[in-house]
Coordinates of C-alpha atoms and ligand atoms in Angstrom, one line a residue:
M16 CA -112.8 -244.0 9.3
K17 CA -112.3 -243.5 5.3
A18 CA -112.5 -240.2 3.9
V19 CA -111.5 -238.9 0.6
V20 CA -108.6 -236.5 1.2
Y21 CA -106.7 -233.7 -1.0
T22 CA -104.1 -231.5 0.0
K23 CA -103.4 -229.5 -3.5
Y24 CA -105.5 -228.4 -6.4
G25 CA -105.0 -230.2 -9.5
P26 CA -106.2 -233.4 -11.9
P27 CA -108.7 -235.9 -10.2
D28 CA -105.7 -237.9 -8.9
V29 CA -104.9 -235.2 -6.4
L30 CA -107.9 -237.1 -4.4
Q31 CA -107.0 -240.2 -2.4
L32 CA -109.0 -242.3 0.0
K33 CA -107.2 -242.2 3.3
D34 CA -107.9 -243.3 7.0
V35 CA -108.6 -240.4 9.3
E36 CA -109.8 -240.1 12.4
K37 CA -113.4 -240.8 12.9
P38 CA -114.7 -237.4 14.7
V39 CA -116.4 -237.1 17.9
P40 CA -119.3 -234.7 18.0
D41 CA -119.4 -231.9 20.7
E42 CA -122.3 -230.6 22.6
N43 CA -123.5 -228.5 19.1
E44 CA -122.8 -231.2 16.6
I45 CA -124.4 -234.2 15.1
L46 CA -122.5 -237.2 13.8
I47 CA -124.0 -238.5 10.5
K48 CA -123.0 -242.0 8.9
I49 CA -123.2 -241.3 5.1
Y50 CA -124.6 -243.8 2.8
A51 CA -124.5 -241.9 -0.3
S52 CA -123.0 -238.4 -1.9
T53 CA -122.3 -237.1 -5.3
V54 CA -119.6 -235.4 -7.6
T55 CA -121.0 -232.2 -9.0
A56 CA -119.7 -229.7 -11.5
V57 CA -118.9 -227.4 -8.6
D58 CA -116.9 -230.1 -6.6
C59 CA -114.7 -230.3 -9.9
T60 CA -114.2 -226.5 -9.8
F61 CA -113.1 -226.7 -6.1
R62 CA -110.8 -229.4 -6.8
K63 CA -109.0 -227.9 -9.8
G64 CA -108.9 -224.7 -8.0
F65 CA -109.9 -223.2 -11.2
P66 CA -111.8 -221.0 -12.2
L67 CA -109.5 -218.9 -9.7
V68 CA -112.7 -217.2 -8.1
G69 CA -113.6 -220.6 -6.7
R70 CA -110.6 -220.2 -4.6
L71 CA -112.2 -217.4 -2.7
F72 CA -114.4 -220.1 -0.9
T73 CA -111.8 -223.1 -0.8
G74 CA -108.4 -221.2 -0.3
L75 CA -106.3 -219.2 -2.1
T76 CA -103.0 -221.2 -2.4
G77 CA -104.2 -224.5 -1.6
P78 CA -107.4 -226.2 -0.2
K79 CA -108.4 -225.1 3.4
Y80 CA -110.7 -228.0 3.7
T81 CA -109.1 -231.1 3.0
I82 CA -112.1 -233.4 2.8
P83 CA -114.0 -232.6 -0.4
G84 CA -117.8 -233.1 -1.1
T85 CA -121.1 -231.2 -0.7
E86 CA -124.1 -233.3 -1.2
F87 CA -124.9 -236.0 1.4
A88 CA -127.6 -238.6 2.6
G89 CA -127.1 -240.6 5.7
E90 CA -128.4 -241.4 9.1
V91 CA -127.8 -239.4 12.3
I92 CA -125.9 -241.7 14.8
E93 CA -125.2 -239.5 17.6
T94 CA -125.8 -235.9 18.7
G95 CA -124.4 -233.7 21.2
S96 CA -126.4 -232.5 24.3
N97 CA -127.5 -229.0 22.7
E98 CA -128.9 -230.9 19.6
K99 CA -132.7 -230.2 19.4
L100 CA -133.7 -230.7 15.7
F101 CA -132.3 -234.5 15.2
K102 CA -131.8 -237.6 16.8
A103 CA -129.8 -241.0 16.6
G104 CA -131.5 -242.9 13.9
D105 CA -133.0 -240.2 11.7
R106 CA -132.3 -240.4 8.0
V107 CA -131.5 -236.9 6.7
F108 CA -130.3 -235.4 3.5
G109 CA -128.8 -232.2 2.4
T110 CA -125.6 -230.3 1.5
T111 CA -122.7 -228.7 3.7
D112 CA -121.3 -225.5 2.5
G113 CA -119.0 -227.4 -0.1
H114 CA -116.6 -229.6 1.5
S115 CA -116.4 -232.5 4.1
A116 CA -119.1 -234.8 2.7
H117 CA -116.9 -237.4 1.1
T118 CA -116.4 -239.1 4.5
E119 CA -118.0 -242.3 6.2
Y120 CA -118.9 -240.1 9.0
L121 CA -119.8 -236.3 8.9
C122 CA -119.5 -234.5 12.1
Y123 CA -121.1 -231.0 11.8
S124 CA -123.1 -228.4 13.7
S125 CA -126.6 -229.1 12.4
D126 CA -127.5 -225.3 12.3
K127 CA -124.4 -224.9 9.6
L128 CA -125.8 -227.9 7.3
T129 CA -128.8 -227.4 4.9
I130 CA -130.3 -230.6 6.4
T131 CA -133.8 -232.0 6.9
L132 CA -135.2 -235.5 7.2
M133 CA -135.2 -237.4 4.2
P134 CA -138.4 -238.1 2.2
D135 CA -139.7 -241.6 3.2
N136 CA -139.9 -242.6 -0.6
L137 CA -136.4 -242.0 -1.7
S138 CA -133.3 -244.1 -1.4
Y139 CA -130.1 -242.5 0.1
D140 CA -128.6 -242.7 -3.5
E141 CA -131.6 -240.4 -4.8
A142 CA -132.0 -238.2 -2.0
A143 CA -128.2 -237.4 -2.3
G144 CA -129.0 -235.6 -5.5
C145 CA -130.7 -232.5 -4.1
D146 CA -128.4 -229.6 -5.1
G147 CA -129.8 -229.4 -8.5
Y148 CA -133.1 -228.6 -7.2
L149 CA -131.7 -226.3 -4.5
T150 CA -130.0 -224.3 -7.3
A151 CA -133.0 -224.4 -9.7
L152 CA -135.4 -223.3 -7.4
P153 CA -134.3 -219.9 -6.3
F154 CA -133.4 -219.1 -10.0
L155 CA -137.0 -220.0 -11.4
R156 CA -139.0 -219.1 -8.4
D157 CA -137.2 -216.0 -7.0
S158 CA -135.3 -214.5 -9.9
G159 CA -137.8 -215.7 -12.8
N160 CA -140.7 -215.1 -10.6
I161 CA -141.9 -218.5 -12.5
R162 CA -146.0 -218.5 -13.2
N163 CA -148.4 -220.9 -14.3
G164 CA -148.5 -220.6 -18.4
F165 CA -144.9 -219.2 -18.6
H166 CA -143.0 -220.7 -21.7
V167 CA -139.4 -221.6 -20.0
L168 CA -136.5 -222.8 -21.9
I169 CA -134.0 -224.8 -20.0
Y170 CA -130.5 -224.7 -21.6
G171 CA -128.4 -228.0 -20.6
A172 CA -131.7 -229.8 -19.6
S173 CA -129.9 -232.9 -18.9
G174 CA -127.5 -232.0 -16.3
S175 CA -128.1 -232.1 -12.9
V176 CA -129.3 -228.3 -12.4
G177 CA -131.2 -228.7 -15.8
S178 CA -133.1 -232.0 -15.1
S179 CA -134.2 -230.3 -11.9
A180 CA -135.3 -227.2 -13.2
V181 CA -137.2 -228.9 -16.1
Q182 CA -139.2 -231.0 -13.3
L183 CA -139.6 -227.7 -11.0
A184 CA -140.8 -225.5 -14.2
K185 CA -143.2 -228.2 -14.9
Y186 CA -144.5 -228.1 -11.2
Y187 CA -145.2 -224.5 -11.4
G188 CA -147.2 -225.0 -14.4
A189 CA -144.9 -223.8 -17.2
K190 CA -144.9 -224.9 -20.7
V191 CA -141.1 -226.4 -20.7
T192 CA -138.6 -226.7 -23.7
G193 CA -135.7 -228.5 -22.9
V194 CA -132.3 -228.1 -24.8
C195 CA -129.8 -231.1 -25.0
S196 CA -127.9 -233.2 -27.5
T197 CA -129.3 -236.2 -29.3
S198 CA -128.4 -238.8 -26.8
N199 CA -130.4 -236.9 -24.1
L200 CA -133.7 -236.1 -25.9
E201 CA -135.6 -239.0 -24.4
L202 CA -134.4 -238.3 -21.0
V203 CA -135.3 -234.9 -21.0
K204 CA -138.9 -235.5 -22.4
S205 CA -139.3 -238.3 -19.9
I206 CA -138.9 -236.1 -17.0
G207 CA -141.7 -233.6 -18.2
A208 CA -140.6 -231.2 -21.1
D209 CA -143.2 -230.4 -23.3
S210 CA -140.8 -230.0 -26.2
V211 CA -137.0 -230.9 -26.8
L212 CA -134.5 -229.2 -29.0
D213 CA -131.2 -231.0 -29.9
Y214 CA -128.3 -228.2 -29.8
T215 CA -126.1 -230.2 -32.2
K216 CA -128.8 -229.8 -34.9
E217 CA -130.8 -226.6 -34.5
D218 CA -130.1 -223.4 -33.1
F219 CA -133.1 -222.2 -30.9
P220 CA -132.5 -218.4 -31.1
K221 CA -132.9 -218.7 -34.9
K222 CA -136.3 -220.0 -34.3
R223 CA -139.4 -217.8 -34.0
E224 CA -140.5 -219.2 -30.5
L225 CA -140.4 -216.4 -27.5
Y226 CA -140.0 -217.2 -23.9
D227 CA -140.6 -215.7 -20.7
I228 CA -137.7 -217.3 -19.0
I229 CA -134.3 -218.6 -20.6
F230 CA -132.4 -220.5 -18.0
D231 CA -128.9 -221.2 -19.1
T232 CA -127.9 -223.9 -16.5
V233 CA -124.6 -224.8 -17.9
G234 CA -123.1 -221.5 -19.1
K235 CA -123.0 -222.4 -22.6
I236 CA -125.3 -219.4 -24.1
S237 CA -125.2 -215.7 -23.5
F238 CA -128.0 -213.2 -23.0
G239 CA -126.9 -211.4 -26.2
R240 CA -127.7 -214.3 -28.2
C241 CA -131.0 -215.3 -26.4
K242 CA -132.2 -211.7 -26.5
R243 CA -134.5 -211.8 -29.3
S244 CA -136.2 -215.1 -28.0
L245 CA -137.3 -213.5 -25.1
K246 CA -140.7 -212.1 -24.5
E247 CA -141.0 -208.3 -23.5
N248 CA -140.3 -208.2 -19.8
G249 CA -138.7 -211.8 -20.3
I250 CA -135.5 -212.8 -18.0
F251 CA -132.4 -214.6 -18.8
L252 CA -131.1 -216.6 -16.0
E253 CA -127.3 -217.8 -16.0
T254 CA -125.8 -220.1 -13.4
S255 CA -122.2 -219.8 -14.7
L256 CA -119.8 -216.7 -14.4
T257 CA -119.5 -216.3 -18.0
P258 CA -117.4 -213.3 -19.4
T259 CA -120.5 -210.9 -20.3
I260 CA -123.1 -211.9 -17.5
F261 CA -122.2 -209.3 -14.9
P262 CA -122.0 -206.1 -17.5
Q263 CA -125.3 -207.7 -19.1
M264 CA -127.1 -207.7 -15.7
L265 CA -125.8 -204.2 -14.9
W266 CA -126.7 -202.9 -18.2
T267 CA -130.1 -204.7 -18.5
S268 CA -131.1 -203.5 -14.8
I269 CA -131.0 -199.8 -15.9
S270 CA -131.8 -199.8 -19.7
S271 CA -134.1 -202.8 -20.7
R272 CA -137.3 -204.6 -20.0
K273 CA -135.8 -207.9 -20.8
K274 CA -133.1 -208.6 -17.9
A275 CA -130.2 -210.7 -17.3
R276 CA -129.6 -212.2 -14.0
I277 CA -127.0 -214.4 -12.2
A278 CA -127.4 -215.8 -8.8
F279 CA -125.1 -217.7 -6.5
T280 CA -127.4 -220.1 -4.6
G281 CA -124.6 -221.6 -2.5
L282 CA -124.4 -218.2 -0.8
L283 CA -127.8 -218.1 0.6
P284 CA -128.2 -218.2 4.1
V285 CA -128.3 -221.7 5.7
N286 CA -131.8 -221.3 7.1
K287 CA -133.1 -220.2 3.6
R288 CA -131.6 -223.2 1.8
T289 CA -133.2 -225.5 4.6
E290 CA -136.6 -223.9 4.0
N291 CA -135.8 -224.6 0.4
L292 CA -134.9 -228.2 1.1
V293 CA -138.0 -228.8 3.2
F294 CA -140.1 -227.5 0.3
I295 CA -138.3 -229.9 -2.1
K296 CA -138.7 -232.8 0.2
K297 CA -142.4 -232.4 0.2
L298 CA -142.5 -232.2 -3.8
M299 CA -140.4 -235.4 -3.5
E300 CA -142.9 -237.0 -1.5
R301 CA -145.6 -236.0 -3.6
E302 CA -143.7 -237.7 -6.6
K303 CA -143.7 -234.2 -8.3
I304 CA -140.0 -234.4 -8.7
K305 CA -137.3 -237.0 -8.6
P306 CA -133.6 -236.8 -8.9
V307 CA -132.1 -238.4 -12.2
I308 CA -129.2 -240.7 -11.6
D309 CA -126.7 -241.2 -14.2
R310 CA -124.1 -243.6 -12.8
K311 CA -122.9 -244.7 -9.1
Y312 CA -119.3 -245.0 -8.3
P313 CA -118.2 -246.8 -4.7
I314 CA -116.2 -244.0 -2.9
K315 CA -113.0 -245.9 -3.6
Q316 CA -113.6 -245.1 -7.1
I317 CA -113.4 -241.2 -6.7
T318 CA -111.0 -240.4 -9.1
E319 CA -112.9 -242.0 -11.8
A320 CA -116.1 -240.1 -10.5
H321 CA -114.3 -236.7 -11.0
E322 CA -112.9 -237.8 -14.5
Y323 CA -116.2 -238.7 -15.8
V324 CA -118.1 -235.4 -14.1
E325 CA -115.3 -233.3 -15.9
T326 CA -116.5 -234.5 -19.4
G327 CA -119.4 -231.9 -18.7
H328 CA -121.6 -234.8 -20.2
K329 CA -123.0 -236.1 -17.3
K330 CA -126.8 -236.9 -17.0
G331 CA -128.5 -235.5 -13.8
N332 CA -126.4 -236.9 -10.7
V333 CA -123.3 -239.0 -10.4
I334 CA -123.7 -240.8 -7.1
I335 CA -120.6 -242.0 -4.6
T336 CA -122.0 -244.8 -2.6
I337 CA -120.3 -244.9 1.0
N338 CA -120.8 -247.4 4.0
Q339 CA -122.7 -249.9 1.3
N340 CA -121.5 -253.5 1.3
D341 CA -118.0 -252.6 3.0
Q342 CA -116.9 -251.4 -0.4
T343 CA -114.7 -248.4 1.1
G344 CA -111.8 -250.5 1.9
Ligands
NAP423 N1 -124.9 -220.0 -9.3 C1 -125.1 -221.2 -8.6 O1 -125.6 -221.1 -7.7 C2 -124.7 -222.4 -9.2 C3 -125.0 -223.7 -8.3 C4 -124.4 -225.2 -8.7 C5 -124.0 -225.1 -10.1 N2 -123.6 -224.0 -10.7 C6 -123.1 -224.4 -11.9 O2 -123.8 -224.6 -12.8 C7 -123.3 -225.3 -13.8 C8 -124.3 -226.6 -14.2 O3 -123.9 -227.4 -13.2 P1 -124.6 -229.0 -13.2 O4 -124.4 -229.5 -11.9 O5 -125.9 -229.1 -13.7 O6 -123.7 -229.5 -14.4 P2 -123.7 -230.8 -15.0 O7 -124.5 -231.7 -14.5 O8 -122.2 -231.4 -15.0 O9 -124.0 -230.6 -16.4 C9 -124.1 -231.6 -17.4 C10 -124.8 -231.3 -18.6 O10 -124.4 -230.0 -19.4 C11 -125.1 -230.5 -20.7 N3 -123.9 -229.7 -21.8 C12 -122.7 -229.8 -22.1 N4 -122.5 -229.0 -23.0 C13 -123.6 -228.3 -23.4 C14 -123.8 -227.6 -24.5 N5 -123.0 -227.0 -25.3 N6 -125.1 -227.0 -24.6 C15 -126.3 -227.8 -23.8 N7 -126.0 -228.5 -22.7 C16 -124.7 -228.7 -22.6 C17 -124.7 -231.9 -20.9 O11 -125.6 -232.3 -22.0 P3 -125.1 -233.2 -23.1 O12 -124.4 -234.2 -22.8 O13 -126.4 -233.3 -23.7 O14 -124.4 -232.2 -23.8 C18 -124.6 -232.6 -19.6 O15 -125.9 -233.2 -19.4 C19 -121.9 -225.7 -13.5 O16 -121.1 -224.5 -14.2 C20 -122.0 -225.2 -12.2 O17 -120.6 -224.4 -11.6 C21 -124.0 -222.8 -10.4

């Protein structure tokens, strides 16, 4: 079978499409024929080996998992004798723990995957873009304690986490302000934002508006700059390991009613992530949320896909198509 392989950290061209042996599931594993995956900002971090902190998960001196890719949507084609949850023919979607999804066949123990049955109303390409929701949900619901009527600002509202956060915040009944660049204003409005601010033209902290939650989904703004725009008891949420976020989190936990928080949603226990995925799936079925797709690349163009994602300006999700129209060769 074909799989993307990398044996050293570096630029997108360290990724190569190679023939590797098709895996055979043992009694605890399932074999999934993958139809769609994505390239995420985190996939680029893992491929580069930079920032160095990513190497705590991927290997200090070189990648310990040679097949990259996290998100997947596909069909179970074989199961081991101990598998109780899934059967051949099931359409499934979810994430691995950060590797192995850029392949034609994924062989894994189902209790180590964040996985559930796909919503009937989504295509494989659409379902593959689920990690933005898996990230935004714990931030908004668990760290931000989001409530009906909250005023929430989503910074970086056009990215994968950002576009998911806008939709989830609307689902929870919040009034949502999305911040993005000029070319994404219409997109962010179309997914439900009540108002949009163009970060190339206006500096939101200079406005008088106050928010219950400011969610920086892209690591481009600091708690220090946002503090005056938070309501009393408001919270600043950060996805990225910026230089100031840990000291601010520590400091605000003891000294301030306005809080700063970072979380690492990929480190949640798999059963908790799967519970969240099931919740997300139900919202997809009720058409409350729908992944935004920017563009698609066949798996043989994985290098081009990484180059594009690395610009930092993708809109929602960049899909990798696999096993579709024999285009992997
Ligand atoms: N902590 C966690 O658990 C966790 C989990 C997943 C991801 N992450 C991190 O979250 C971050 C975002 O991930 P993602 O997948 O959503 O990224 P992404 O989709 O690649 O983000 C791209 C978006 O960022 C926007 N953007 C770029 N520069 C901006 C700026 N200066 N101000 C406002 N928006 C800007 C772009 O909009 P424009 O084109 O309009 O500029 C684009 O739509 C990454 O750093 C990732 O590592 C953290």
